PDB file of C-alpha atoms in Angstrom:
ATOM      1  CA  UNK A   1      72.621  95.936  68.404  1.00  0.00           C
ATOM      2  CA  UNK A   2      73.542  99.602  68.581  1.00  0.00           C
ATOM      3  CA  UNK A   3      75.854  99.279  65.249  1.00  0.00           C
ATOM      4  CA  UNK A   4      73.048  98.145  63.187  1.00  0.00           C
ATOM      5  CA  UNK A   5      70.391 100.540  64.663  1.00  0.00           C
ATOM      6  CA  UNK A   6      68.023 101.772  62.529  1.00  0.00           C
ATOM      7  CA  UNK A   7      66.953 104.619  63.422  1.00  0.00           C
ATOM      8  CA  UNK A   8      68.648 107.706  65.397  1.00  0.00           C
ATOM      9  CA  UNK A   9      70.565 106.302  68.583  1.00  0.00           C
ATOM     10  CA  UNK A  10      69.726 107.524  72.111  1.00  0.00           C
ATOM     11  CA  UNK A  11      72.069 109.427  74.349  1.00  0.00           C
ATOM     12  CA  UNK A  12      73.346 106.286  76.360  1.00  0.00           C
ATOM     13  CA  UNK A  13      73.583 104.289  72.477  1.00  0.00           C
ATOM     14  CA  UNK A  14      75.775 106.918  71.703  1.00  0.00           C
ATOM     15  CA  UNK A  15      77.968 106.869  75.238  1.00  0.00           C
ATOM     16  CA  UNK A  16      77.834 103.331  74.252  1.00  0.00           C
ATOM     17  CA  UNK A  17      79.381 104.033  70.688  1.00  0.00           C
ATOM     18  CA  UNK A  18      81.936 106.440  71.761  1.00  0.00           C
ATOM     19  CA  UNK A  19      83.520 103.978  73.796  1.00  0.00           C
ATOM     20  CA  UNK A  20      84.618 102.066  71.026  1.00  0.00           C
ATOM     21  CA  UNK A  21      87.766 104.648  70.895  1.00  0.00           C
ATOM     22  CA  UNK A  22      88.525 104.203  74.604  1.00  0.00           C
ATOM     23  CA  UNK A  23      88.379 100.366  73.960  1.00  0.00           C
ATOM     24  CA  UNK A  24      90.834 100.499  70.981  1.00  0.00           C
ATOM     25  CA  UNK A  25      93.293 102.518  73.247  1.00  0.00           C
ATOM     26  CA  UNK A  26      92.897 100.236  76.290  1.00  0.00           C
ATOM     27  CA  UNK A  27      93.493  97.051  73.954  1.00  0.00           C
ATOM     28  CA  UNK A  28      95.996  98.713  71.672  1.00  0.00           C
ATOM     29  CA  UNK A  29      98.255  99.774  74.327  1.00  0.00           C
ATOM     30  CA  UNK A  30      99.475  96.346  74.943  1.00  0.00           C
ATOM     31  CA  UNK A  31     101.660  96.574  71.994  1.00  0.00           C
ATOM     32  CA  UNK A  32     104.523  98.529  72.353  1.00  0.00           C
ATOM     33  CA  UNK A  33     105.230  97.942  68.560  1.00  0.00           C
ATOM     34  CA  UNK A  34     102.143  99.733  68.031  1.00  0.00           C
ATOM     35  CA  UNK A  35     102.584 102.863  70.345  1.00  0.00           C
ATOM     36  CA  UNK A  36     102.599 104.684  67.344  1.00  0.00           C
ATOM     37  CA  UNK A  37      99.273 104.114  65.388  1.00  0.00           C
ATOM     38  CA  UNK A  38      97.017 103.988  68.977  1.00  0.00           C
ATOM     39  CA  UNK A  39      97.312 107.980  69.436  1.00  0.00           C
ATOM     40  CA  UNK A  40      96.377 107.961  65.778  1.00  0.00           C
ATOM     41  CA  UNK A  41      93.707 105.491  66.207  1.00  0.00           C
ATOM     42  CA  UNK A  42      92.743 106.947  69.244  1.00  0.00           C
ATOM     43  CA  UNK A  43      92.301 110.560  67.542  1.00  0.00           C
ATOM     44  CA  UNK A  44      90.040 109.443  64.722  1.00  0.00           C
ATOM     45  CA  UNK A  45      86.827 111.081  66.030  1.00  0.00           C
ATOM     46  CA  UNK A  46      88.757 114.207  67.575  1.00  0.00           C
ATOM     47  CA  UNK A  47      88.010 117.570  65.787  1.00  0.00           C
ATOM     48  CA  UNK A  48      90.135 120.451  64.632  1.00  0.00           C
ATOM     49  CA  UNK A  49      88.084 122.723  66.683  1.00  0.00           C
ATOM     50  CA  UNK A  50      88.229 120.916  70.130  1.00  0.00           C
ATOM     51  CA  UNK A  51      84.569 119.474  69.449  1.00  0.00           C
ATOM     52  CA  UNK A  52      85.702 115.621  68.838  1.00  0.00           C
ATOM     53  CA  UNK A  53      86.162 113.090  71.447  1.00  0.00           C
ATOM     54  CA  UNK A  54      87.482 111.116  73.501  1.00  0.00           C
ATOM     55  CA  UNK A  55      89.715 113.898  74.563  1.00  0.00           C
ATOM     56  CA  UNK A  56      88.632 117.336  72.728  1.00  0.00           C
ATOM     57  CA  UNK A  57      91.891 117.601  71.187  1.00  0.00           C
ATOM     58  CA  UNK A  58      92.412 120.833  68.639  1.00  0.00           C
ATOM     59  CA  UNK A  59      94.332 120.918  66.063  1.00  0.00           C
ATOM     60  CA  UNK A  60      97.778 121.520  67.408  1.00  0.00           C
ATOM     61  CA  UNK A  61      97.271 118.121  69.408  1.00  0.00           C
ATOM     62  CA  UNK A  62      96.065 116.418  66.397  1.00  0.00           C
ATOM     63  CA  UNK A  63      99.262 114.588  64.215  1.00  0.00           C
ATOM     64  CA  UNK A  64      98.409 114.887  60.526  1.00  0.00           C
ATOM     65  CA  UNK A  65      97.935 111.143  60.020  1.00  0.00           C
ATOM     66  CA  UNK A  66      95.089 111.467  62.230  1.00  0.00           C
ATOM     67  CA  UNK A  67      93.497 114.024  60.424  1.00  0.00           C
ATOM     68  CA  UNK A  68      94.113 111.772  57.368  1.00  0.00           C
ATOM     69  CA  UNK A  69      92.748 109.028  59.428  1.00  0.00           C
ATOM     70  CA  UNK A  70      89.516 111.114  60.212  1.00  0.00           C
ATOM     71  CA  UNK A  71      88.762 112.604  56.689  1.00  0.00           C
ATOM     72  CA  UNK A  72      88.798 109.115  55.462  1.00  0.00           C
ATOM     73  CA  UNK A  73      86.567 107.583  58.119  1.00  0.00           C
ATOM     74  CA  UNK A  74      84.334 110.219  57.643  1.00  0.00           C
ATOM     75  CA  UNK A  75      84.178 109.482  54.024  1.00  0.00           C
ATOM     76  CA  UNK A  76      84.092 105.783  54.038  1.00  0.00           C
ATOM     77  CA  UNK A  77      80.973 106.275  56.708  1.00  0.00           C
ATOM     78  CA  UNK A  78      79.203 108.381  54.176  1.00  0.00           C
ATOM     79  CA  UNK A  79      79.747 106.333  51.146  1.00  0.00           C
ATOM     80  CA  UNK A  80      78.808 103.115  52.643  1.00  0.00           C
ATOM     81  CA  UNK A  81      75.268 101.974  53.293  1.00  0.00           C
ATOM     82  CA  UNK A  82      74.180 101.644  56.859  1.00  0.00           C
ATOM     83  CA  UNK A  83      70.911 100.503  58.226  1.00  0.00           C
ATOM     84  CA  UNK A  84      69.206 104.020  59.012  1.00  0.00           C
ATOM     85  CA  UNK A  85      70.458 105.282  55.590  1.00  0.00           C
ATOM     86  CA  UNK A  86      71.610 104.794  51.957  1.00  0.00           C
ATOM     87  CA  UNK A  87      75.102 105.279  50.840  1.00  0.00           C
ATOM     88  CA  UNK A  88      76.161 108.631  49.543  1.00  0.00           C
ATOM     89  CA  UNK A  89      76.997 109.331  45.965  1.00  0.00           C
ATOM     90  CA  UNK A  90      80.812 110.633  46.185  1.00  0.00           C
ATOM     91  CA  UNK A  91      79.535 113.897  44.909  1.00  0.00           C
ATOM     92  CA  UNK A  92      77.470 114.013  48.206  1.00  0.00           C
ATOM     93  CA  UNK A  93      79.953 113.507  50.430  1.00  0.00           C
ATOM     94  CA  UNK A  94      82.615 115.940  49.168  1.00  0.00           C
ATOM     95  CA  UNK A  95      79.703 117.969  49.937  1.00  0.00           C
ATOM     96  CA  UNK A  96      79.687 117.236  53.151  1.00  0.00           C
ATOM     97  CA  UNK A  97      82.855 117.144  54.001  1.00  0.00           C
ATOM     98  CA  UNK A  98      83.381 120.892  52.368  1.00  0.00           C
ATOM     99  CA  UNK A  99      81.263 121.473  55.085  1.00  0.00           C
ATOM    100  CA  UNK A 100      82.772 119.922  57.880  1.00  0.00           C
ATOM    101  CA  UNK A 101      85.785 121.524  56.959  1.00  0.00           C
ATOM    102  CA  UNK A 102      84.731 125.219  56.497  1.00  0.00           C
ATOM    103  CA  UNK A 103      83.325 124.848  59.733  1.00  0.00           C
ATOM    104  CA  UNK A 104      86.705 124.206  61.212  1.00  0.00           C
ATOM    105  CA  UNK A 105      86.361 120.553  62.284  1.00  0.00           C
ATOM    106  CA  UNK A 106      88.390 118.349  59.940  1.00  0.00           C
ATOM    107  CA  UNK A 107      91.416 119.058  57.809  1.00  0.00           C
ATOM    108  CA  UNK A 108      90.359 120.990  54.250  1.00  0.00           C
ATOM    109  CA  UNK A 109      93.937 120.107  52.708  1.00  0.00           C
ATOM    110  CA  UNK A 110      93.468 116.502  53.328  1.00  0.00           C
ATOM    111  CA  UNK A 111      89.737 116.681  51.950  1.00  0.00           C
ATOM    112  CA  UNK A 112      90.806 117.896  48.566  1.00  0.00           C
ATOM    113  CA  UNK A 113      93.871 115.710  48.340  1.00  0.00           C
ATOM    114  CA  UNK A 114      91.354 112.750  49.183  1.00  0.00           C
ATOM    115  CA  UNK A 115      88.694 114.570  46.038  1.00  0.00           C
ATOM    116  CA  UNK A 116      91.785 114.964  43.633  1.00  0.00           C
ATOM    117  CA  UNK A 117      92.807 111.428  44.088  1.00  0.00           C
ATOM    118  CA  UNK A 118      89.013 109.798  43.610  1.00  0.00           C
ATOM    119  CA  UNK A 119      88.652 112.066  40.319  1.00  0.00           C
ATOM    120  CA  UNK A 120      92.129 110.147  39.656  1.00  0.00           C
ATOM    121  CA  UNK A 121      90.172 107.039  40.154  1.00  0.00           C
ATOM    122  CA  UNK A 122      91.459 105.914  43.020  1.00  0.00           C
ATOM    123  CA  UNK A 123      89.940 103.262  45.300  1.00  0.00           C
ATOM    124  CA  UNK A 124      90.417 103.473  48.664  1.00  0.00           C
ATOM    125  CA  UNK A 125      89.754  99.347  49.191  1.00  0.00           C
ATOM    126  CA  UNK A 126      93.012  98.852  46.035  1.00  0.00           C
ATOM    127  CA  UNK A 127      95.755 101.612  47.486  1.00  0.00           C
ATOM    128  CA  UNK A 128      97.783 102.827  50.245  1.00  0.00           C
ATOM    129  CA  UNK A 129      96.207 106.251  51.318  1.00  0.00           C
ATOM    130  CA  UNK A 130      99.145 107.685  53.062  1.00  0.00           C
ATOM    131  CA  UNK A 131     101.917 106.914  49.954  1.00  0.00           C
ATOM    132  CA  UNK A 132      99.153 108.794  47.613  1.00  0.00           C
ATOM    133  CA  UNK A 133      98.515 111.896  49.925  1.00  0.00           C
ATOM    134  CA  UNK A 134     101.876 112.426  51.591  1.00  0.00           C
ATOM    135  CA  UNK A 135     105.370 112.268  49.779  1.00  0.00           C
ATOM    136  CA  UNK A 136     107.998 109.520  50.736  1.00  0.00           C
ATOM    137  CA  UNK A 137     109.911 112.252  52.143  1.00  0.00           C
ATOM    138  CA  UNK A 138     107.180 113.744  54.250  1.00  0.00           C
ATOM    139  CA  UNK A 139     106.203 110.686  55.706  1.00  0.00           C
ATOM    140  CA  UNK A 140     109.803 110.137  56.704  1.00  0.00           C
ATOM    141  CA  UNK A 141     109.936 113.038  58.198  1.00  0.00           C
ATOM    142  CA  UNK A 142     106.944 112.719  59.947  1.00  0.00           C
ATOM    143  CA  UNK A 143     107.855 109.511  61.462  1.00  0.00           C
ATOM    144  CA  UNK A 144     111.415 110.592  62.479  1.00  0.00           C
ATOM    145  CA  UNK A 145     109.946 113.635  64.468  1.00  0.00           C
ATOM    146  CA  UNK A 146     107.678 110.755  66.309  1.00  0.00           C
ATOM    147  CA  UNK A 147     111.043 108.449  67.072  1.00  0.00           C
ATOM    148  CA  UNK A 148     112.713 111.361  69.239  1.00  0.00           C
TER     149      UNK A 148
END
């Protein structure tokens, strides 16, 4: 019921959304294989500036793939129709996300990488995100770092 609200959701709708991320951890953490991805899951509503949640992680606690992770969820929520709203036009939502990012919440590298690569004509639904925004090297690199 809450996901397909209408209109603006109450304070305990939204408790009731948030826990979605705490769910995700609890289930996720089952898998050892998947230790990796659940901080990354786990971080995708966090904010550079301390103000996301669960945890109120900045950006120093924040691994870049969950930045990625965020930027595109952020995106993806603005560009797709939802039943208090129509989708945004992508010009919108760069918009918006210039925004978000001036003010310090999300990651404003990662928001024109994601802008350069739909001018490109990229479609997030056809492509792998990470090989297009992050070298084969870097991403090595980043998950060596994670292996020690």
């Amino acid at each position: 019921e809450v996901l397909h609200k209408a209109g603006k959701l109450s304070d305990c709708e939204m408790f009731v959304m948030k826990q979605h991320v705490v769910l995700s951890n609890i289930l996720l953490k089952k898998y050892q294989e998947l230790n990796d991805l659940v901080s990354i899951c786990v971080a995708h509503h966090e904010r550079l500036d301390g103000s996301g949640y669960p945890h109120g992680f900045t950006a120093e606690q924040l691994p870049l793939l969950a930045q990625i992770l965020q930027v595109v969820d952020i995106f993806v929520a603005l560009t797709e129709e939802r039943p208090y709203r129509e989708k945004l036009s992508n010009s919108k939502a760069f918009e918006i996300l210039d925004q978000i990012a001036k003010n310090g919440k999300i990651n404003k590298t990662v928001v024109n990488k994601l802008r350069e690569m739909k001018h490109e004509g990229y479609s997030l639904k056809n492509d792998s995100f990470l090989s297009k925004i992050l070298t084969k090297d870097e991403l090595d690199a980043l998950l060596s770092r994670k292996k020690r």
